[in-house]
Amino acid sequence: MIKVLSIARIVWLEMIRRKDFYVLAIILAALLFVLLTADVFGLGSTPRYLLDSGLLMAWSASSVLAVFLVGRQLPSEERDGTIFPLLAKPISRGQLIMGKWLGGWLACAAATVVFYLLVTATAVLREWSPHWLTLLQCWTLHVCGLAVMAALALALSTRLTYGAAATTALVIIAGSVWMLPQVPTLTMYASGWRMDAMLLLYYVLPHFELFDMRRRLVHDWGPVDWTILARIAAYAALLTALLLVVAWLSYRHKMFRRSELL
Amino acid sequence: MRGATRRLRMQSLPVLAAAALWVGAFSTLCSLDDYLYSLRRGEETVLDYLLSGSRKALSESFYETADLYFHCGVPHKRPRMFTDLFQQWRAAISPERHVHTRGREVREIMPWLRFATLADPHNVEAYLAAAYWLAGDYGRPDLALRVLREAIRHNPKDFRLYGEAARIHMMRQDKESAARMLEVGIRLWPGEYDPTDREIRLELARMLSYRGFLYELDGNARKALEVFERALHMFPHDHALQERVAALRAGRVNRKWAESAWRELFPAKHVCARGHAHHDAEKSHLHSHHHAGHR
């Protein structure tokens, strides 16, 4: 476990050292400022659209961060040749996979806290009274979603280059978010192989829409039942574990040749 | 010699291609009458014209979001082929009930309507919805009129905007402005809309009824009868119109009744410039075809 945590710490330090997080936070702050100063028919405070748009941006920023941060871990180690000294140490490939995922996920979760603080502060400026428990649940499910995204990017990066892994992961995430919730309706108008293909995607791809509690928070529906929250969190844990196993299976016998890599 | 000819041909190819493109672009431009018309009026830029399709789609999307906000975040129920665990969890997170925003909370739909009008200034529905709710539940007819002024600037030929402006002027008991707006609205009807459409005919009947009522208030029975008869001709089975026409034909013009009805229908309201209008806490939900949820 200490070995896993040591690798996770390096990933964490990398996020602090690199500029991705700062750039995303600055973009988020700038967009929130633009929304804050927008004139809405001469009306005063209208906090919900600000909160909604802010959380949507936080979702986008954290997803991009998770995919790019975790997706580049293994390919960059291989490209720079640092994979050799790393694997020469007494750590298994499973621990390496686990450490990379854990570090990336925790770093993204921490970045999401900053994004949420920014959004909440802006909405409070516009007279929004936060429901803290719902906000906490919203963040919890968001972080669960990030765990799956990070595992997906890592699994893809074991066999693909950094660019290909990140792009494929983002396409899968965007497709799942926009398409999967529509499948039960779309299948009414499809038949034959089209319907089968849609159903296959529906049950194979991760349901990221389950981790999005924005609407509930924005429209003051109150906290969700804890049992539902626990079930969705368990679903995220199961998906993450599955993807990490896939990543490990794909990486455990991967051969590196110094002459090809350097 | 052959090489020189070939080189000359190769060199002239880009020039020929550019010339062909220019001729093509010029011909296309000349065929775009609407574009040239709007360009002459200085209303739209080339970019506006090129992006009009995506702007309309974006505007519609914002309008849909306003509708979602009006229903307190509950989306429209769609038919589904099956229900499974994922959908049950989703339903637990995002409840599916039929609820509406009430009172001053209606301001929450305004940013999306604003974005809809910014994305496409020709989205008249968005302007009408914003004006309706600002003047109604939000209690700021002054802001509603400002919205409609902007809408009319962008869509000067849409009669519905004048009809709505007239209604709000009547709410503010400004008879002269209301009459002026109604005159323009009636003159512009049906514009680009289908005159056989029931909704569009209803709009005209409504404007005519308002105009007739204003004539009655001024004691001009002849003109009032004229417009009420026109409205009755469109909807011959409307009892209220039948009664009004019969009364006017019989010379039963009661100005006092008209004035009391005017006060009852359009009571004077205090509108505070800071937005804290006198507002009923439990005002019943007003239904209108204008609001975002019921197009």
Coordinates of C-alpha atoms in Angstrom, one line a residue, chain A residues 4-256:
Chain A
V4 CA 0.9 2.6 -4.2
L5 CA 0.7 5.8 -2.1
S6 CA 4.2 6.8 -3.1
I7 CA 3.3 6.5 -6.8
A8 CA 0.1 8.4 -6.1
R9 CA 2.0 11.2 -4.4
I10 CA 4.2 11.6 -7.5
V11 CA 1.1 12.0 -9.7
W12 CA -0.3 14.5 -7.2
L13 CA 2.9 16.5 -7.3
E14 CA 2.8 16.4 -11.1
M15 CA -0.6 18.0 -11.1
I16 CA 0.6 20.8 -8.8
R17 CA 3.7 21.3 -11.0
R18 CA 2.0 21.4 -14.3
K19 CA -0.3 24.2 -15.5
D20 CA -3.5 22.2 -16.5
F21 CA -5.3 22.7 -13.2
Y22 CA -4.5 26.4 -12.9
V23 CA -5.5 27.1 -16.5
L24 CA -8.9 25.3 -16.0
A25 CA -9.5 27.2 -12.8
I26 CA -8.7 30.5 -14.4
I27 CA -11.0 29.7 -17.4
L28 CA -13.8 28.7 -15.0
A29 CA -13.4 31.9 -13.0
A30 CA -13.4 34.0 -16.1
L31 CA -16.6 32.4 -17.4
L32 CA -18.3 32.8 -14.1
F33 CA -17.3 36.4 -14.1
V34 CA -18.8 36.9 -17.5
L35 CA -22.1 35.2 -16.4
L36 CA -22.1 37.2 -13.2
T37 CA -21.9 40.5 -15.1
A38 CA -24.5 39.5 -17.8
D39 CA -27.5 41.8 -18.0
V40 CA -30.7 39.8 -17.9
F41 CA -33.5 42.1 -19.0
G42 CA -32.5 44.5 -16.2
L43 CA -33.3 42.0 -13.5
G44 CA -31.3 41.6 -10.3
S45 CA -30.2 38.4 -8.9
T46 CA -30.9 35.1 -10.7
P47 CA -28.6 32.6 -9.0
R48 CA -29.8 29.3 -10.5
Y49 CA -28.5 29.7 -14.0
L50 CA -25.2 30.8 -12.6
L51 CA -25.0 27.7 -10.4
D52 CA -26.2 25.4 -13.2
S53 CA -23.7 26.8 -15.8
G54 CA -20.9 26.9 -13.2
L55 CA -21.4 23.3 -12.2
L56 CA -21.6 22.3 -15.9
M57 CA -18.2 24.0 -16.4
A58 CA -16.9 22.3 -13.3
W59 CA -18.0 19.0 -14.7
S60 CA -16.3 19.7 -18.1
A61 CA -13.1 21.0 -16.5
S62 CA -12.8 18.1 -14.1
S63 CA -13.5 15.5 -16.8
V64 CA -10.9 17.0 -19.1
L65 CA -8.4 17.1 -16.2
A66 CA -9.1 13.5 -15.2
V67 CA -8.7 12.1 -18.7
F68 CA -5.6 14.2 -19.5
L69 CA -3.8 13.8 -16.2
V70 CA -4.3 10.0 -15.8
G71 CA -4.2 9.3 -19.6
R72 CA -0.7 10.6 -20.0
Q73 CA 0.9 8.8 -17.0
L74 CA 1.9 5.5 -18.6
P75 CA 2.7 6.8 -22.1
S76 CA 4.9 9.6 -20.8
E77 CA 6.8 7.2 -18.5
E78 CA 7.4 5.0 -21.6
R79 CA 8.3 7.9 -23.9
D80 CA 10.8 9.4 -21.4
G81 CA 12.2 6.0 -20.5
T82 CA 11.5 6.5 -16.8
I83 CA 9.4 3.3 -16.9
F84 CA 12.7 1.2 -16.7
P85 CA 14.0 2.6 -13.3
L86 CA 10.4 2.6 -12.1
L87 CA 9.8 -1.1 -12.9
A88 CA 13.3 -2.0 -11.7
K89 CA 12.1 -1.1 -8.1
P90 CA 10.3 -3.7 -6.1
I91 CA 6.8 -2.7 -7.3
S92 CA 4.5 -4.8 -9.4
R93 CA 2.7 -3.6 -12.5
G94 CA -0.6 -3.9 -10.6
Q95 CA 0.7 -1.5 -7.9
L96 CA 1.9 0.9 -10.6
I97 CA -1.5 0.9 -12.2
M98 CA -3.2 1.3 -8.9
G99 CA -0.9 4.1 -7.8
K100 CA -1.3 6.1 -11.0
W101 CA -5.1 5.8 -10.9
L102 CA -5.3 6.7 -7.2
G103 CA -3.0 9.7 -7.5
G104 CA -4.8 11.0 -10.6
W105 CA -8.2 10.5 -9.0
L106 CA -7.4 12.1 -5.7
A107 CA -5.8 15.1 -7.5
C108 CA -8.9 15.5 -9.7
A109 CA -11.2 15.2 -6.6
A110 CA -9.2 18.0 -4.9
A111 CA -9.3 20.1 -8.0
T112 CA -13.1 19.6 -8.1
V113 CA -13.3 20.9 -4.5
V114 CA -11.7 24.2 -5.8
F115 CA -14.1 24.3 -8.7
Y116 CA -17.1 23.8 -6.5
L117 CA -15.9 26.5 -4.1
L118 CA -15.6 28.9 -6.9
V119 CA -19.0 28.1 -8.3
T120 CA -20.7 28.2 -4.9
A121 CA -19.1 31.5 -3.9
T122 CA -20.3 33.0 -7.2
A123 CA -23.8 31.8 -6.7
V124 CA -23.9 32.9 -3.1
L125 CA -22.9 36.4 -4.3
R126 CA -26.1 36.2 -6.3
E127 CA -28.2 35.4 -3.2
W128 CA -28.2 31.7 -3.5
S129 CA -28.7 29.9 -0.2
P130 CA -26.8 26.6 -0.5
H131 CA -28.3 23.3 0.8
W132 CA -25.0 21.9 2.1
L133 CA -26.0 18.3 2.3
T134 CA -27.3 18.2 -1.3
L135 CA -24.1 20.0 -2.4
L136 CA -22.0 17.4 -0.6
Q137 CA -23.9 14.6 -2.2
C138 CA -23.6 16.3 -5.6
W139 CA -19.8 16.5 -5.1
T140 CA -19.6 12.9 -3.9
L141 CA -21.3 11.5 -7.0
H142 CA -19.2 13.8 -9.1
V143 CA -16.0 12.4 -7.6
C144 CA -17.4 8.8 -8.1
G145 CA -17.8 9.7 -11.8
L146 CA -14.3 11.0 -12.0
A147 CA -13.0 7.7 -10.6
V148 CA -14.6 5.8 -13.5
M149 CA -13.3 8.4 -16.0
A150 CA -9.7 8.2 -14.6
A151 CA -9.8 4.3 -14.7
L152 CA -11.1 4.4 -18.3
A153 CA -8.4 6.8 -19.4
L154 CA -5.8 4.6 -17.7
A155 CA -7.1 1.4 -19.2
L156 CA -7.0 2.9 -22.7
S157 CA -3.5 4.4 -22.2
T158 CA -2.0 0.9 -21.5
R159 CA -2.2 0.1 -25.2
L160 CA -2.7 3.5 -26.9
T161 CA -0.6 6.6 -27.2
Y162 CA -1.5 9.5 -24.9
G163 CA -3.4 11.5 -27.6
A164 CA -5.3 8.4 -28.8
A165 CA -6.2 7.3 -25.3
A166 CA -7.4 10.8 -24.2
T167 CA -9.4 11.3 -27.4
T168 CA -11.0 7.9 -27.2
A169 CA -11.8 8.4 -23.5
L170 CA -13.4 11.8 -24.1
V171 CA -15.5 10.4 -27.0
I172 CA -16.7 7.5 -24.8
I173 CA -17.6 9.9 -21.9
A174 CA -19.4 12.4 -24.2
G175 CA -21.2 9.7 -26.0
S176 CA -22.3 8.1 -22.7
V177 CA -23.5 11.4 -21.2
W178 CA -25.5 12.5 -24.2
M179 CA -26.6 9.3 -25.9
L180 CA -27.2 6.6 -23.2
P181 CA -30.1 8.4 -21.4
Q182 CA -31.9 8.7 -24.8
V183 CA -31.6 5.0 -25.6
P184 CA -34.9 3.8 -23.9
T185 CA -36.7 6.3 -26.1
L186 CA -34.7 5.8 -29.2
T187 CA -35.2 2.0 -29.2
M188 CA -38.9 2.7 -29.7
Y189 CA -38.2 3.9 -33.2
A190 CA -35.5 1.4 -34.1
S191 CA -35.6 -2.3 -35.0
G192 CA -33.3 -5.1 -36.0
W193 CA -29.6 -4.7 -35.7
R194 CA -29.9 -1.0 -34.9
M195 CA -31.9 -1.7 -31.8
D196 CA -29.5 -4.5 -30.8
A197 CA -26.5 -2.2 -31.2
M198 CA -28.1 0.5 -29.2
L199 CA -29.0 -1.9 -26.4
L200 CA -25.5 -3.3 -26.4
L201 CA -24.0 0.2 -26.0
Y202 CA -26.6 1.0 -23.3
Y203 CA -25.5 -2.0 -21.2
V204 CA -21.7 -1.9 -22.0
L205 CA -20.9 1.8 -21.7
P206 CA -20.7 3.5 -18.3
H207 CA -23.7 5.5 -17.3
F208 CA -22.1 8.8 -16.4
E209 CA -25.4 10.6 -16.2
L210 CA -26.1 8.8 -12.9
F211 CA -23.3 10.8 -11.2
D212 CA -24.8 14.1 -12.2
M213 CA -26.9 15.6 -9.4
R214 CA -26.8 19.2 -10.7
R215 CA -30.4 19.4 -11.5
R216 CA -31.4 18.3 -8.0
L217 CA -29.1 20.9 -6.4
V218 CA -30.0 23.8 -8.7
H219 CA -33.8 23.4 -8.4
D220 CA -33.7 22.8 -4.6
W221 CA -35.1 19.2 -4.7
G222 CA -33.2 18.5 -1.5
P223 CA -30.8 15.6 -0.7
V224 CA -31.2 12.2 -2.4
D225 CA -32.0 9.1 -0.4
W226 CA -28.7 7.7 1.0
T227 CA -29.5 4.2 -0.2
I228 CA -29.7 5.4 -3.8
L229 CA -26.5 7.3 -3.3
A230 CA -24.8 4.2 -1.9
R231 CA -26.0 2.1 -4.8
I232 CA -24.7 4.5 -7.4
A233 CA -21.4 4.8 -5.5
A234 CA -21.2 1.0 -5.5
Y235 CA -21.8 1.0 -9.3
A236 CA -19.0 3.4 -9.7
A237 CA -16.7 1.3 -7.5
L238 CA -17.6 -1.8 -9.6
L239 CA -16.9 -0.1 -12.9
T240 CA -13.7 1.4 -11.6
A241 CA -12.5 -2.0 -10.4
L242 CA -13.4 -3.6 -13.7
L243 CA -11.5 -1.0 -15.7
L244 CA -8.5 -1.3 -13.4
V245 CA -8.5 -5.0 -13.8
V246 CA -8.6 -4.6 -17.6
A247 CA -5.7 -2.1 -17.4
W248 CA -3.7 -4.5 -15.3
L249 CA -4.4 -7.4 -17.6
S250 CA -3.4 -5.3 -20.6
Y251 CA -0.2 -4.0 -18.9
R252 CA 1.1 -6.9 -16.9
H253 CA 2.9 -8.6 -19.8
K254 CA 3.6 -5.6 -21.9
M255 CA 7.1 -5.7 -23.3
F256 CA 9.3 -2.5 -23.5

